[in-house]
């Protein structure tokens, strides 16, 4: 039963991530999946660190609300 619940939760998370705007999705992937620091993610994306922080905040908020 737990395995089924875990699969459902993972599928929901994937859907929520796919619904994010591309900049938020890319930022989330750089930091959470790739394990980059905010500074490293900012360098890869070519944006200031503050932009990375705001994109993460908005993206995580949207995922949590779904």
PDB file of C-alpha atoms in Angstrom:
ATOM      1  CA  UNK A   1       0.000   0.000   0.000  1.00  0.00           C
ATOM      2  CA  UNK A   2       2.810   2.426   0.843  1.00  0.00           C
ATOM      3  CA  UNK A   3       4.435   1.714  -2.485  1.00  0.00           C
ATOM      4  CA  UNK A   4       1.252   2.699  -4.328  1.00  0.00           C
ATOM      5  CA  UNK A   5       0.938   5.883  -2.274  1.00  0.00           C
ATOM      6  CA  UNK A   6       4.563   6.762  -2.960  1.00  0.00           C
ATOM      7  CA  UNK A   7       4.068   6.267  -6.703  1.00  0.00           C
ATOM      8  CA  UNK A   8       0.961   8.439  -6.676  1.00  0.00           C
ATOM      9  CA  UNK A   9       2.773  11.177  -4.759  1.00  0.00           C
ATOM     10  CA  UNK A  10       5.688  11.047  -7.177  1.00  0.00           C
ATOM     11  CA  UNK A  11       3.359  11.256 -10.178  1.00  0.00           C
ATOM     12  CA  UNK A  12       1.624  14.286  -8.625  1.00  0.00           C
ATOM     13  CA  UNK A  13       4.961  15.979  -7.981  1.00  0.00           C
ATOM     14  CA  UNK A  14       6.044  15.373 -11.575  1.00  0.00           C
ATOM     15  CA  UNK A  15       2.807  16.878 -12.902  1.00  0.00           C
ATOM     16  CA  UNK A  16       3.158  19.909 -10.639  1.00  0.00           C
ATOM     17  CA  UNK A  17       6.743  20.447 -11.782  1.00  0.00           C
ATOM     18  CA  UNK A  18       5.754  20.186 -15.449  1.00  0.00           C
ATOM     19  CA  UNK A  19       3.136  22.886 -14.917  1.00  0.00           C
ATOM     20  CA  UNK A  20       5.713  25.388 -13.651  1.00  0.00           C
ATOM     21  CA  UNK A  21       6.910  28.129 -15.979  1.00  0.00           C
ATOM     22  CA  UNK A  22      10.131  27.030 -17.723  1.00  0.00           C
ATOM     23  CA  UNK A  23      12.397  29.395 -15.746  1.00  0.00           C
ATOM     24  CA  UNK A  24      11.064  28.151 -12.415  1.00  0.00           C
ATOM     25  CA  UNK A  25      11.225  24.508 -13.507  1.00  0.00           C
ATOM     26  CA  UNK A  26      14.822  24.867 -14.718  1.00  0.00           C
ATOM     27  CA  UNK A  27      15.849  26.617 -11.502  1.00  0.00           C
ATOM     28  CA  UNK A  28      14.203  23.936  -9.373  1.00  0.00           C
ATOM     29  CA  UNK A  29      16.029  21.225 -11.321  1.00  0.00           C
ATOM     30  CA  UNK A  30      19.401  22.960 -11.048  1.00  0.00           C
ATOM     31  CA  UNK A  31      19.150  23.337  -7.279  1.00  0.00           C
ATOM     32  CA  UNK A  32      17.207  20.261  -6.164  1.00  0.00           C
ATOM     33  CA  UNK A  33      18.145  17.630  -8.739  1.00  0.00           C
ATOM     34  CA  UNK A  34      21.609  18.761  -9.815  1.00  0.00           C
ATOM     35  CA  UNK A  35      22.505  19.905  -6.311  1.00  0.00           C
ATOM     36  CA  UNK A  36      23.935  23.250  -7.392  1.00  0.00           C
ATOM     37  CA  UNK A  37      24.264  26.089  -4.916  1.00  0.00           C
ATOM     38  CA  UNK A  38      22.238  29.221  -5.554  1.00  0.00           C
ATOM     39  CA  UNK A  39      25.400  30.919  -6.789  1.00  0.00           C
ATOM     40  CA  UNK A  40      26.215  28.082  -9.181  1.00  0.00           C
ATOM     41  CA  UNK A  41      22.638  27.944 -10.468  1.00  0.00           C
ATOM     42  CA  UNK A  42      22.732  31.710 -11.027  1.00  0.00           C
ATOM     43  CA  UNK A  43      25.916  31.348 -13.074  1.00  0.00           C
ATOM     44  CA  UNK A  44      24.429  28.548 -15.186  1.00  0.00           C
ATOM     45  CA  UNK A  45      21.186  30.473 -15.757  1.00  0.00           C
ATOM     46  CA  UNK A  46      22.974  33.786 -16.282  1.00  0.00           C
ATOM     47  CA  UNK A  47      20.877  35.602 -13.685  1.00  0.00           C
ATOM     48  CA  UNK A  48      21.531  37.157 -10.253  1.00  0.00           C
ATOM     49  CA  UNK A  49      21.363  34.968  -7.145  1.00  0.00           C
ATOM     50  CA  UNK A  50      18.284  36.886  -5.984  1.00  0.00           C
ATOM     51  CA  UNK A  51      16.464  35.804  -9.142  1.00  0.00           C
ATOM     52  CA  UNK A  52      17.288  32.180  -8.383  1.00  0.00           C
ATOM     53  CA  UNK A  53      15.956  32.613  -4.868  1.00  0.00           C
ATOM     54  CA  UNK A  54      12.699  34.179  -6.033  1.00  0.00           C
ATOM     55  CA  UNK A  55      12.163  31.590  -8.775  1.00  0.00           C
ATOM     56  CA  UNK A  56      12.672  28.801  -6.258  1.00  0.00           C
ATOM     57  CA  UNK A  57      10.325  30.394  -3.787  1.00  0.00           C
ATOM     58  CA  UNK A  58       7.579  30.890  -6.360  1.00  0.00           C
ATOM     59  CA  UNK A  59       8.070  27.435  -7.845  1.00  0.00           C
ATOM     60  CA  UNK A  60       8.022  25.670  -4.490  1.00  0.00           C
ATOM     61  CA  UNK A  61       4.953  27.663  -3.498  1.00  0.00           C
ATOM     62  CA  UNK A  62       3.105  26.615  -6.643  1.00  0.00           C
ATOM     63  CA  UNK A  63       4.027  22.971  -6.114  1.00  0.00           C
ATOM     64  CA  UNK A  64       2.920  23.090  -2.487  1.00  0.00           C
ATOM     65  CA  UNK A  65      -0.417  24.660  -3.417  1.00  0.00           C
ATOM     66  CA  UNK A  66      -1.139  21.817  -5.832  1.00  0.00           C
TER      67      UNK A  66
END
